[in-house]
Coordinates of C-alpha atoms and ligand atoms in Angstrom, one line a residue:
X126 CA 264.2 182.4 185.2
X127 CA 265.8 185.4 183.4
X128 CA 266.0 188.8 185.0
X129 CA 265.9 192.4 183.8
X130 CA 267.1 195.6 185.4
X131 CA 267.1 199.1 183.9
X132 CA 268.2 202.4 185.3
X133 CA 268.1 206.0 184.1
X134 CA 269.2 208.9 186.3
X135 CA 272.3 210.6 187.5
X136 CA 274.2 207.8 189.3
X137 CA 276.7 205.3 187.9
X138 CA 274.2 203.0 186.1
X139 CA 276.6 200.0 186.1
X140 CA 276.6 199.8 189.9
X141 CA 272.8 199.7 190.1
X142 CA 272.6 197.2 187.2
X143 CA 275.0 194.8 188.8
X144 CA 273.5 195.2 192.2
X145 CA 270.0 194.6 190.7
X146 CA 271.1 191.5 188.8
X147 CA 272.8 190.1 191.9
X148 CA 269.5 190.3 193.7
X149 CA 267.8 188.5 190.9
X150 CA 270.5 185.8 190.7
X151 CA 268.4 183.4 192.8
X152 CA 266.0 183.0 189.9
X153 CA 268.4 180.8 188.0
X154 CA 270.5 181.8 184.9
X155 CA 273.4 180.8 182.8
X156 CA 274.8 184.1 181.3
X157 CA 274.5 187.8 181.9
X158 CA 275.1 191.2 180.3
X159 CA 274.6 194.9 180.4
X160 CA 274.3 197.7 177.8
X161 CA 275.3 201.3 178.7
X162 CA 275.8 204.5 176.8
X163 CA 279.4 205.7 177.0
X164 CA 280.2 209.0 175.4
X165 CA 277.1 208.8 173.1
X166 CA 277.7 205.2 172.0
X167 CA 275.8 202.1 173.1
X168 CA 278.3 199.5 174.4
X169 CA 277.5 195.9 175.4
X170 CA 279.4 193.8 178.0
X171 CA 278.4 190.1 178.3
X172 CA 279.7 186.9 179.9
X173 CA 278.7 183.3 180.0
X174 CA 278.3 181.5 183.4
X175 CA 278.1 183.2 186.7
X176 CA 277.4 186.9 187.2
X177 CA 280.9 187.2 188.7
X178 CA 282.3 186.7 185.2
X179 CA 280.5 189.8 184.0
X180 CA 281.6 191.7 187.2
X181 CA 285.2 190.8 186.4
X182 CA 284.9 192.2 182.9
X183 CA 283.2 195.4 184.3
X184 CA 286.0 195.8 186.9
X185 CA 288.7 195.9 184.2
X186 CA 286.8 198.6 182.3
X187 CA 285.2 200.3 185.3
X188 CA 286.4 203.9 184.6
X189 CA 284.8 203.9 181.1
X190 CA 281.7 202.0 181.9
X191 CA 280.9 203.9 185.1
X192 CA 280.5 207.1 183.0
X193 CA 277.1 206.0 181.9
X194 CA 274.0 207.1 183.8
X195 CA 271.7 204.9 181.8
X196 CA 271.7 201.2 181.3
X197 CA 269.9 197.9 180.9
X198 CA 271.0 194.5 182.3
X199 CA 270.0 190.9 182.1
X200 CA 270.6 187.4 183.4
X201 CA 269.6 184.8 180.9
X202 CA 268.3 181.2 181.4
X203 CA 268.8 179.7 178.0
X204 CA 265.8 178.7 175.8
X205 CA 266.8 179.4 172.2
X206 CA 270.5 178.8 171.8
X207 CA 273.2 177.7 174.2
X208 CA 274.3 179.8 177.2
X209 CA 277.2 181.5 175.3
X210 CA 278.4 185.1 175.2
X211 CA 276.9 185.6 171.7
X212 CA 273.4 184.5 173.0
X213 CA 273.6 186.4 176.2
X214 CA 271.5 189.6 176.4
X215 CA 271.5 192.6 175.6
X216 CA 271.2 192.1 171.8
X217 CA 271.7 194.7 169.2
X218 CA 271.0 195.6 165.6
X219 CA 273.2 196.0 162.5
X220 CA 274.2 199.6 163.3
X221 CA 274.7 198.8 167.0
X222 CA 272.5 201.7 168.1
X223 CA 269.7 199.7 169.8
X224 CA 270.1 197.4 172.8
X225 CA 267.4 195.1 174.0
X226 CA 267.0 192.8 177.0
X227 CA 264.1 190.3 177.0
X228 CA 262.4 187.8 179.3
X229 CA 260.0 185.3 177.6
X230 CA 259.8 183.6 174.3
X231 CA 259.0 185.1 170.9
X232 CA 256.9 182.5 169.2
X233 CA 257.0 183.8 165.7
X234 CA 260.7 184.7 165.7
X235 CA 261.5 182.4 162.7
X236 CA 259.1 184.3 160.4
X237 CA 260.3 187.6 161.8
X238 CA 263.9 186.7 161.3
X239 CA 263.3 185.6 157.7
X240 CA 261.6 188.9 156.9
X241 CA 264.4 190.9 158.7
X242 CA 267.1 189.0 156.9
X243 CA 265.5 189.8 153.6
X244 CA 265.7 193.4 154.6
X245 CA 269.5 193.1 155.2
X246 CA 269.7 192.4 158.9
X247 CA 272.5 190.2 160.0
X248 CA 272.0 187.9 163.0
X249 CA 274.8 187.2 165.3
X250 CA 273.0 184.9 167.8
X251 CA 270.6 181.9 167.8
X252 CA 268.2 183.8 170.1
X253 CA 264.6 184.8 169.5
X254 CA 265.4 188.1 171.2
X255 CA 267.8 189.4 168.5
X256 CA 264.8 189.7 166.2
X257 CA 263.3 192.4 168.5
X258 CA 266.5 194.4 168.4
X259 CA 266.5 194.4 164.5
X260 CA 262.7 195.0 164.4
X261 CA 262.9 198.0 166.8
X262 CA 265.8 199.4 164.9
X263 CA 263.9 199.1 161.6
X264 CA 260.8 200.8 163.1
X265 CA 263.1 203.6 164.6
X266 CA 264.5 204.2 161.2
X267 CA 260.9 204.9 160.0
X268 CA 259.7 206.9 163.0
X269 CA 262.7 208.4 164.8
X270 CA 260.7 207.8 168.0
X271 CA 261.8 205.0 170.3
X272 CA 258.5 204.6 172.1
X273 CA 256.7 204.4 168.7
X274 CA 259.3 202.0 167.4
X275 CA 258.7 199.7 170.4
X276 CA 255.0 200.0 170.1
X277 CA 255.0 199.1 166.4
X278 CA 257.4 196.2 167.0
X279 CA 255.1 194.7 169.7
X280 CA 252.2 194.7 167.2
X281 CA 254.3 192.2 165.1
X282 CA 255.6 190.1 168.0
X283 CA 253.7 187.0 169.2
X284 CA 254.5 185.3 172.4
X285 CA 255.5 186.3 175.9
X286 CA 257.9 189.1 176.7
X287 CA 259.1 191.7 179.1
X288 CA 261.4 194.1 177.2
X289 CA 263.6 197.0 177.9
X290 CA 265.1 199.0 175.1
X291 CA 267.7 201.8 174.8
X292 CA 268.9 203.7 171.7
X293 CA 272.2 205.4 171.3
X294 CA 270.7 208.7 170.2
X295 CA 268.6 209.0 173.4
X296 CA 271.0 208.8 176.3
X297 CA 268.3 209.5 178.9
X298 CA 265.5 207.2 177.7
X299 CA 264.5 203.6 178.4
X300 CA 261.4 202.2 176.8
X301 CA 259.9 199.0 178.4
X302 CA 256.8 196.9 177.8
X303 CA 255.4 193.5 178.7
X304 CA 253.0 190.8 177.6
X305 CA 252.6 187.7 179.8
X306 CA 255.8 188.3 181.7
X307 CA 256.2 190.6 184.7
X308 CA 257.8 194.0 184.7
X309 CA 257.8 196.7 187.4
X310 CA 258.8 200.3 187.3
X311 CA 260.5 201.9 190.4
X312 CA 260.1 205.6 190.8
X313 CA 263.0 207.7 192.3
X314 CA 263.9 211.3 192.6
X315 CA 265.6 212.4 189.4
X316 CA 266.0 208.8 188.5
X317 CA 263.8 205.8 187.5
X318 CA 264.2 202.1 187.5
X319 CA 262.6 199.1 185.8
X320 CA 263.0 195.4 186.7
X321 CA 261.4 192.1 186.2
X322 CA 261.1 191.6 189.9
X323 CA 260.9 193.7 193.1
X324 CA 264.2 192.6 194.8
X325 CA 266.2 194.5 192.1
X326 CA 264.4 197.8 193.1
X327 CA 263.7 197.5 196.8
X328 CA 266.9 198.9 198.1
X329 CA 266.4 202.1 196.0
X330 CA 262.7 202.8 196.1
X331 CA 259.5 201.6 197.5
X332 CA 257.4 203.5 195.0
X333 CA 256.5 201.3 192.1
X334 CA 254.1 200.8 189.2
X335 CA 253.3 197.4 187.9
X336 CA 253.0 197.2 184.1
X337 CA 250.0 195.4 182.7
X338 CA 250.0 193.4 179.4
X339 CA 250.5 195.6 176.3
X340 CA 251.4 198.7 178.2
X341 CA 254.4 200.7 177.1
X342 CA 256.3 202.9 179.5
X343 CA 258.9 205.5 178.6
X344 CA 261.3 206.4 181.4
X345 CA 263.6 209.4 181.6
X346 CA 265.3 210.6 184.9
X347 CA 262.4 213.0 185.5
X348 CA 259.4 211.5 183.7
X349 CA 257.3 208.4 183.2
X350 CA 254.9 208.1 180.3
X351 CA 252.5 205.2 180.0
X352 CA 250.5 204.3 176.9
X353 CA 248.7 201.3 175.6
X354 CA 249.3 199.4 172.4
X355 CA 247.0 201.8 170.6
X356 CA 249.0 204.8 171.7
X357 CA 246.4 205.9 174.2
X358 CA 247.8 207.6 177.3
X359 CA 247.1 205.7 180.5
X360 CA 246.8 206.7 184.1
X361 CA 249.7 205.5 186.3
X362 CA 248.8 203.4 189.4
X363 CA 251.6 204.0 191.9
X364 CA 251.9 201.4 194.7
X365 CA 254.1 201.0 197.8
X366 CA 256.2 197.9 197.6
X367 CA 255.7 195.5 200.5
X368 CA 259.2 193.9 200.7
X369 CA 261.8 194.8 203.2
X370 CA 265.5 194.8 202.1
X371 CA 266.3 192.7 205.2
X372 CA 264.5 189.8 203.6
X373 CA 267.3 189.7 201.0
X374 CA 270.1 189.2 203.6
X375 CA 271.2 185.8 204.8
X376 CA 271.2 187.1 208.3
X377 CA 274.2 185.1 209.3
X378 CA 273.1 181.8 207.8
X379 CA 275.4 180.1 205.3
X380 CA 272.7 179.8 202.7
X381 CA 269.3 181.4 202.0
X382 CA 267.8 177.9 202.1
X383 CA 268.9 177.4 205.7
X384 CA 267.6 180.8 206.7
X385 CA 264.3 180.2 205.0
X386 CA 263.9 176.7 206.7
X387 CA 264.5 178.5 210.0
X388 CA 261.9 181.1 209.2
X389 CA 259.1 178.6 209.1
X390 CA 257.8 178.9 212.7
X391 CA 257.2 182.6 212.0
X392 CA 255.8 181.9 208.6
X393 CA 253.1 179.7 210.3
X394 CA 252.4 182.4 212.8
X395 CA 252.1 185.0 210.0
X396 CA 249.7 182.8 207.9
X397 CA 247.5 182.1 210.9
X398 CA 247.5 185.7 212.1
X399 CA 244.1 187.4 211.9
X400 CA 242.7 184.2 210.3
X401 CA 242.7 181.7 213.1
X402 CA 242.2 183.7 216.3
X403 CA 240.9 181.1 218.8
X404 CA 239.8 177.5 218.6
X405 CA 236.2 178.3 219.2
X406 CA 236.0 181.1 216.6
X407 CA 235.5 180.4 212.9
X408 CA 238.4 180.8 210.5
X409 CA 238.3 184.2 208.8
X410 CA 239.3 184.2 205.1
X411 CA 238.1 187.6 203.9
X412 CA 239.7 187.3 200.5
X413 CA 237.8 184.1 199.8
X414 CA 234.4 184.9 198.4
X415 CA 232.8 181.4 198.4
X416 CA 229.6 181.5 200.3
X417 CA 227.4 178.7 201.5
X418 CA 225.3 178.8 198.3
X419 CA 228.3 178.6 196.0
X420 CA 229.8 175.8 198.0
X421 CA 226.5 173.9 198.0
X422 CA 226.5 174.0 194.2
X423 CA 230.1 173.0 193.7
X424 CA 230.4 169.6 192.0
X425 CA 234.1 169.4 192.1
X426 CA 237.4 171.1 192.9
X427 CA 240.4 171.0 190.6
X428 CA 243.8 172.1 191.9
X429 CA 246.5 173.0 189.4
X430 CA 250.2 173.6 190.4
X431 CA 253.8 172.5 189.6
X432 CA 256.6 171.0 191.6
X433 CA 256.6 171.8 195.3
X434 CA 253.3 173.7 195.0
X435 CA 251.8 170.5 193.5
X436 CA 252.8 168.6 196.6
X437 CA 251.1 171.2 198.8
X438 CA 248.0 170.8 196.6
X439 CA 248.1 167.0 197.2
X440 CA 247.9 167.6 200.9
X441 CA 245.1 170.1 200.2
X442 CA 243.1 167.5 198.4
X443 CA 243.4 165.1 201.3
X444 CA 242.1 167.5 203.9
X445 CA 239.4 169.2 201.8
X446 CA 237.9 165.8 200.9
X447 CA 238.2 164.7 204.5
X448 CA 236.7 167.8 206.1
X449 CA 234.2 168.9 203.5
X450 CA 233.3 165.8 201.5
X451 CA 233.9 167.5 198.2
X452 CA 235.7 165.6 195.5
X453 CA 239.1 167.2 194.6
X454 CA 241.4 166.4 191.7
X455 CA 245.0 167.6 191.7
X456 CA 246.9 167.8 188.4
X457 CA 250.2 169.2 187.3
X458 CA 249.3 172.4 185.3
X459 CA 251.4 171.2 182.4
X460 CA 249.2 168.2 181.9
X461 CA 245.9 170.0 182.7
X462 CA 246.4 172.4 179.8
X463 CA 246.7 169.8 177.1
X464 CA 243.6 167.7 177.7
X465 CA 239.9 168.1 177.6
X466 CA 239.1 169.0 181.2
X467 CA 235.6 168.6 182.6
X468 CA 235.4 172.1 184.1
X469 CA 232.4 174.4 184.4
X470 CA 230.9 177.1 186.5
X471 CA 230.2 174.7 189.3
X472 CA 233.9 173.7 189.5
X473 CA 236.2 175.6 191.8
X474 CA 239.7 175.8 190.3
X475 CA 242.5 176.5 192.7
X476 CA 245.9 177.6 191.3
X477 CA 248.8 177.2 193.7
X478 CA 252.1 179.0 193.0
X479 CA 254.9 180.5 195.1
X480 CA 255.9 183.0 192.4
X481 CA 252.5 183.5 190.8
X482 CA 254.4 183.6 187.5
X483 CA 254.6 179.9 186.5
X484 CA 253.5 179.9 182.9
X485 CA 251.8 176.4 182.9
X486 CA 249.7 177.3 186.0
X487 CA 248.8 180.7 184.5
X488 CA 247.6 179.0 181.3
X489 CA 245.7 176.3 183.3
X490 CA 243.9 179.0 185.4
X491 CA 243.0 181.1 182.3
X492 CA 241.7 178.0 180.6
X493 CA 239.4 177.2 183.6
X494 CA 238.4 180.9 183.9
X495 CA 237.2 180.9 180.3
X496 CA 234.8 178.0 181.2
X497 CA 233.3 180.0 183.9
X498 CA 234.9 178.4 187.0
X499 CA 235.5 180.4 190.1
X500 CA 239.3 180.9 190.3
X501 CA 241.0 180.8 193.7
X502 CA 244.7 181.6 193.8
X503 CA 247.1 180.6 196.6
X504 CA 250.3 182.5 196.1
X505 CA 253.2 184.1 197.9
X506 CA 253.0 187.0 195.4
X507 CA 249.7 188.9 195.6
X508 CA 251.2 191.3 193.0
X509 CA 251.8 188.5 190.4
X510 CA 250.1 187.8 187.1
X511 CA 248.3 184.8 188.5
X512 CA 246.9 186.8 191.4
X513 CA 245.4 189.2 188.9
X514 CA 243.4 186.3 187.4
X515 CA 241.8 185.5 190.8
X516 CA 238.2 185.7 191.9
X517 CA 239.4 184.8 195.4
X518 CA 243.0 185.1 196.6
X519 CA 244.8 183.6 199.5
X520 CA 248.2 185.5 199.9
X521 CA 250.4 183.1 201.8
X522 CA 252.7 185.7 203.4
X523 CA 255.9 183.7 203.5
X524 CA 258.0 186.8 202.6
X525 CA 260.4 186.7 199.7
X526 CA 262.0 183.3 199.1
X527 CA 265.4 183.6 197.6
X528 CA 266.6 180.0 197.5
X529 CA 265.5 178.2 194.4
X530 CA 264.4 175.2 196.4
X531 CA 261.1 176.1 198.0
X532 CA 260.8 175.5 201.7
X533 CA 259.0 178.3 203.7
X534 CA 256.6 178.9 200.8
X535 CA 255.6 175.2 200.9
X536 CA 255.0 175.6 204.6
X537 CA 252.9 178.7 204.0
X538 CA 250.9 176.9 201.2
X539 CA 250.2 173.9 203.5
X540 CA 249.0 176.1 206.3
X541 CA 246.8 178.1 203.9
X542 CA 245.2 174.8 202.7
X543 CA 244.5 173.9 206.3
X544 CA 242.8 177.2 206.8
X545 CA 240.9 176.9 203.6
X546 CA 239.7 173.4 204.4
X547 CA 238.5 174.5 207.8
X548 CA 236.9 177.6 206.4
X549 CA 235.0 175.6 203.8
X550 CA 233.9 173.1 206.4
X551 CA 232.7 175.8 208.7
X552 CA 230.8 177.6 205.8
X553 CA 229.1 174.2 205.2
X554 CA 228.2 174.1 208.9
X555 CA 230.7 171.5 210.0
X556 CA 232.3 172.5 213.3
X557 CA 234.3 169.6 214.7
X558 CA 237.8 170.9 213.9
X559 CA 238.7 172.5 217.3
X560 CA 241.5 170.0 218.0
X561 CA 243.1 170.7 214.7
X562 CA 242.9 174.5 215.3
X563 CA 244.6 174.0 218.6
X564 CA 247.3 172.0 217.0
X565 CA 247.8 174.6 214.3
X566 CA 248.3 177.3 216.9
X567 CA 251.0 175.3 218.7
X568 CA 252.7 174.1 215.5
X569 CA 255.4 176.8 215.4
X570 CA 256.7 175.6 218.8
X571 CA 257.0 172.0 217.5
X572 CA 258.8 173.2 214.4
X573 CA 261.2 175.2 216.6
X574 CA 261.9 172.0 218.5
X575 CA 262.8 170.2 215.3
X576 CA 265.1 173.1 214.3
X577 CA 266.8 173.1 217.8
X578 CA 267.7 169.4 217.5
X579 CA 269.3 168.9 214.2
X580 CA 272.2 166.7 215.3
X581 CA 270.5 163.4 214.2
X582 CA 269.6 164.9 210.8
X583 CA 273.2 166.1 210.3
X584 CA 274.6 162.7 211.3
X585 CA 272.2 161.0 208.9
X586 CA 273.2 163.5 206.1
X587 CA 276.9 162.7 206.6
X588 CA 276.2 158.9 206.7
X589 CA 274.1 158.8 203.5
X590 CA 275.7 161.6 201.4
X591 CA 277.7 159.0 199.4
X592 CA 274.5 157.3 198.2
X593 CA 273.7 157.5 194.5
X594 CA 269.9 156.9 195.0
X595 CA 267.4 157.4 197.7
X596 CA 263.8 156.2 198.2
X597 CA 261.2 157.9 200.4
X598 CA 258.1 156.0 201.4
X599 CA 254.9 157.0 203.1
X600 CA 251.2 156.4 202.9
X601 CA 248.1 158.6 203.1
X602 CA 248.5 162.2 203.8
X603 CA 252.3 161.9 204.0
X604 CA 252.7 160.6 200.5
X605 CA 253.1 164.2 199.2
X606 CA 255.7 164.6 202.0
X607 CA 257.7 161.7 200.6
X608 CA 257.5 163.3 197.1
X609 CA 258.6 166.7 198.5
X610 CA 261.5 165.1 200.5
X611 CA 262.7 163.4 197.3
X612 CA 262.3 166.6 195.2
X613 CA 264.3 168.7 197.7
X614 CA 267.1 166.1 197.8
X615 CA 267.4 165.8 194.0
X616 CA 267.1 169.5 193.4
X617 CA 270.0 170.5 195.5
X618 CA 272.2 167.4 195.8
X619 CA 271.6 165.8 192.3
X620 CA 271.1 162.4 194.0
X621 CA 268.4 160.4 192.3
X622 CA 265.6 160.4 194.8
X623 CA 262.1 159.1 194.4
X624 CA 259.0 159.1 196.6
X625 CA 256.6 156.1 196.6
X626 CA 253.5 155.2 198.4
X627 CA 254.8 152.5 200.7
X628 CA 252.1 150.1 199.5
X629 CA 253.4 150.4 195.9
X630 CA 256.9 149.3 196.9
X631 CA 256.3 145.6 196.3
X632 CA 254.7 146.3 192.9
X633 CA 258.0 147.1 191.3
X634 CA 260.4 149.5 193.1
X635 CA 261.4 146.7 195.6
X636 CA 263.5 145.2 192.8
X637 CA 265.9 148.1 193.2
X638 CA 266.6 147.4 196.9
X639 CA 269.9 146.1 198.1
X640 CA 272.5 147.1 200.7
X641 CA 273.4 150.3 198.8
X642 CA 269.8 151.7 198.8
X643 CA 268.7 154.0 201.6
X644 CA 264.9 153.9 202.2
X645 CA 263.5 156.6 204.4
X646 CA 260.1 155.7 205.9
X647 CA 257.8 158.5 207.0
X648 CA 256.3 156.8 210.0
X649 CA 253.9 159.1 211.7
X650 CA 251.5 157.7 214.3
X651 CA 248.0 157.2 213.0
X652 CA 245.9 155.1 210.7
X653 CA 248.7 153.8 208.5
X654 CA 251.5 153.5 211.0
X655 CA 251.4 149.7 211.2
X656 CA 251.1 149.4 207.5
X657 CA 254.2 151.5 206.8
X658 CA 256.0 149.5 209.5
X659 CA 255.3 146.3 207.6
X660 CA 256.4 147.9 204.3
X661 CA 259.6 148.9 206.1
X662 CA 260.1 145.3 207.3
X663 CA 259.7 144.2 203.6
X664 CA 262.4 146.7 202.5
X665 CA 264.7 145.7 205.4
X666 CA 264.4 142.0 204.4
X667 CA 265.9 143.1 201.0
X668 CA 268.9 144.6 202.8
X669 CA 267.9 148.2 202.2
X670 CA 269.5 150.7 204.6
X671 CA 266.5 151.9 206.6
X672 CA 265.9 155.4 208.0
X673 CA 262.8 156.3 210.0
X674 CA 261.3 159.8 210.3
X675 CA 258.8 159.3 213.2
X676 CA 256.9 160.8 216.1
X677 CA 256.9 157.5 217.8
X678 CA 259.2 156.6 220.7
X679 CA 258.7 152.9 220.3
X680 CA 262.0 151.2 221.2
X681 CA 261.4 148.4 218.8
X682 CA 262.1 150.7 215.9
X683 CA 265.8 150.6 216.9
X684 CA 266.1 147.1 215.5
X685 CA 264.6 147.8 212.2
X686 CA 266.1 151.2 211.4
X687 CA 269.8 152.1 211.1
X688 CA 269.0 155.8 211.7
X689 CA 266.0 157.4 213.4
X690 CA 265.0 161.0 213.1
X691 CA 262.5 161.7 215.9
X692 CA 260.1 164.7 215.9
X693 CA 257.5 165.9 218.4
X694 CA 254.2 164.0 218.5
X695 CA 251.5 165.5 216.2
X696 CA 248.1 164.4 214.9
X697 CA 248.4 162.5 211.7
X698 CA 246.2 165.0 209.8
X699 CA 248.6 167.9 210.6
X700 CA 251.8 165.8 210.4
X701 CA 252.8 166.8 206.8
X702 CA 253.5 170.3 208.1
X703 CA 256.0 169.0 210.7
X704 CA 257.5 166.0 208.9
X705 CA 258.7 168.0 205.9
X706 CA 261.0 170.2 208.1
X707 CA 263.6 167.4 208.8
X708 CA 263.4 166.3 205.2
X709 CA 264.3 169.9 204.0
X710 CA 267.2 169.9 206.5
X711 CA 268.3 166.4 205.4
X712 CA 268.5 167.6 201.8
X713 CA 270.2 170.8 202.8
X714 CA 272.9 169.1 204.9
X715 CA 273.6 166.4 202.2
X716 CA 274.0 169.1 199.5
X717 CA 276.1 171.2 201.8
X718 CA 278.3 168.2 202.7
X719 CA 278.7 167.5 199.0
X720 CA 279.7 171.1 198.4
X721 CA 276.8 171.9 196.0
X722 CA 275.5 175.3 195.1
X723 CA 272.6 175.0 197.5
X724 CA 270.8 178.3 196.7
X725 CA 271.2 178.2 193.0
X726 CA 271.2 174.5 191.8
X727 CA 272.2 173.8 188.3
X728 CA 269.6 174.0 185.5
X729 CA 266.8 175.3 187.8
X730 CA 265.0 178.6 187.9
X731 CA 263.0 180.2 190.7
X732 CA 260.0 181.0 188.6
X733 CA 259.5 179.0 185.4
X734 CA 258.0 181.6 183.1
X735 CA 258.0 179.4 180.0
X736 CA 255.7 176.5 179.2
Ligands
AGP142 C1 260.6 173.9 194.3 O1 261.7 173.6 195.1 C2 261.0 174.0 192.9 N1 262.0 175.0 192.6 C3 259.9 174.0 191.9 O2 259.4 172.7 191.9 C4 258.7 175.0 192.0 O3 257.9 174.6 193.2 C5 257.8 174.9 190.8 O4 258.6 175.4 189.7 C6 256.5 175.7 190.9 O5 256.8 177.1 191.1 P1 255.7 178.1 191.7 O6 255.3 177.6 193.0 O7 256.4 179.4 191.7 O8 254.6 178.0 190.7

């Protein structure tokens, strides 16, 4: 959701800005723009729609634009004002000397705008961001110092922001700051970078400095100065970035989503590595600081998450309750934050997030922290805002996920929950989970088998790609799998898909069934197999088009189901980690067959940084 890139050095800034924005495209956006300094004048170039539209504009003016060795760029996901050229970033002030790009939301922008208009500022857009450009310009008029102007401006701004600012009179300076929105500085040799996320930097430098809230950084080609909001100089903490550029390549796959689905066997191996070494050894989770005493005193666990991460959390609830006998509540973060929650120091609160930047989950976690709860974060980004709130951290190690639709990060979250549940059980002295540990170790081979036999899934995708609606049913531990299968399908194919517990079908949804409705039953062998079979019979009796996803080789299923996707046999308790793979592939092939923009579905963003 929105992306920022800034560069100051001796190279053609425009190339670095466009390259950086391209690597952030996966986050979801609907317009883009850059600001550069050409012959001592700040010039803006903006376009609505895809980044390619901006690239076309740049191409026509390349000789001029490429003179600049400084620039800031942005991709915007509209919040205030439609995705038009006027509302695209960068924004400028009356005199056109200041250019600003911004991620986040300025909550008091109406009050600020009114004040600035009274002082003669003329607004050209409907955005909250334009207020910052005018405010910084006003402060610069008073101080003639860009860092000071930005610092004073941030004292008046309320809300969340990552900001980059340039000024016409300072052709070698970028000032950047943040509050509740990520920003990272990349350090080069005679050049420096700033971006809202690592992929924009990684091909240029691995030396980086993460900005913390209310820190202000001033970049020139040869220097970096860091201060706090009270103008106190701060020590710079330089880190080495973990991401490899190869992670950003499709490696021959048509889409990132397909590549990421295929990475899942290795993701499982990675997550298990060093944590589950042998079935007769205890699980090692060094980052989790919950000892027997803390666990004994826990009266409840609450898990907060959104979207796909929420579905992983639902599986987590099932296994923690099953293995450890502790009561677990799972709630969408956006609901948790607007009610009175019964949370105290004896509650363990787990935040789950691929990006670690989801605004609702950050707020939920902070709310729980203020009540004294131990905060455990499960995230793919140990460098994220959420990770910094953690008392205990489980980094899920899925590697960077580019496709907006989460696949391998879901797998990594699931496996992390299995490890956490086993770990907690073992801390409590429960040691009967050897079979599950064995199954976890051989899970990658089973996923590989599913990936090697995709024909039935592709056939099924072709057959059902014309459907307007889709129902997924399951019971027990695979109910979240049904929800996740439906979410994947609607996200990338725009088919109206819903997941139900199979037992609920006859309490309402059955009314929708007729010969045009596909019903996919997740029919894994175990406690609820026969129950789901009966529910599938009920659906078939209403003429629904039946599809089975099963690890059973029962021939009788052929009569009931029009299509059968068979997967290797697996214990019911671990089955969500295998059953989800064919559903990811089904969604992928349907979307691909329909010619949809698989990696960047409309209206969606990779990390949702606004509440
Ligand atoms: C998943 O396919 C979605 N794009 C979305 O539901 C996502 O899982 C949700 O926005 C939560 O994101 P997070 O895991 O980064 O917090």
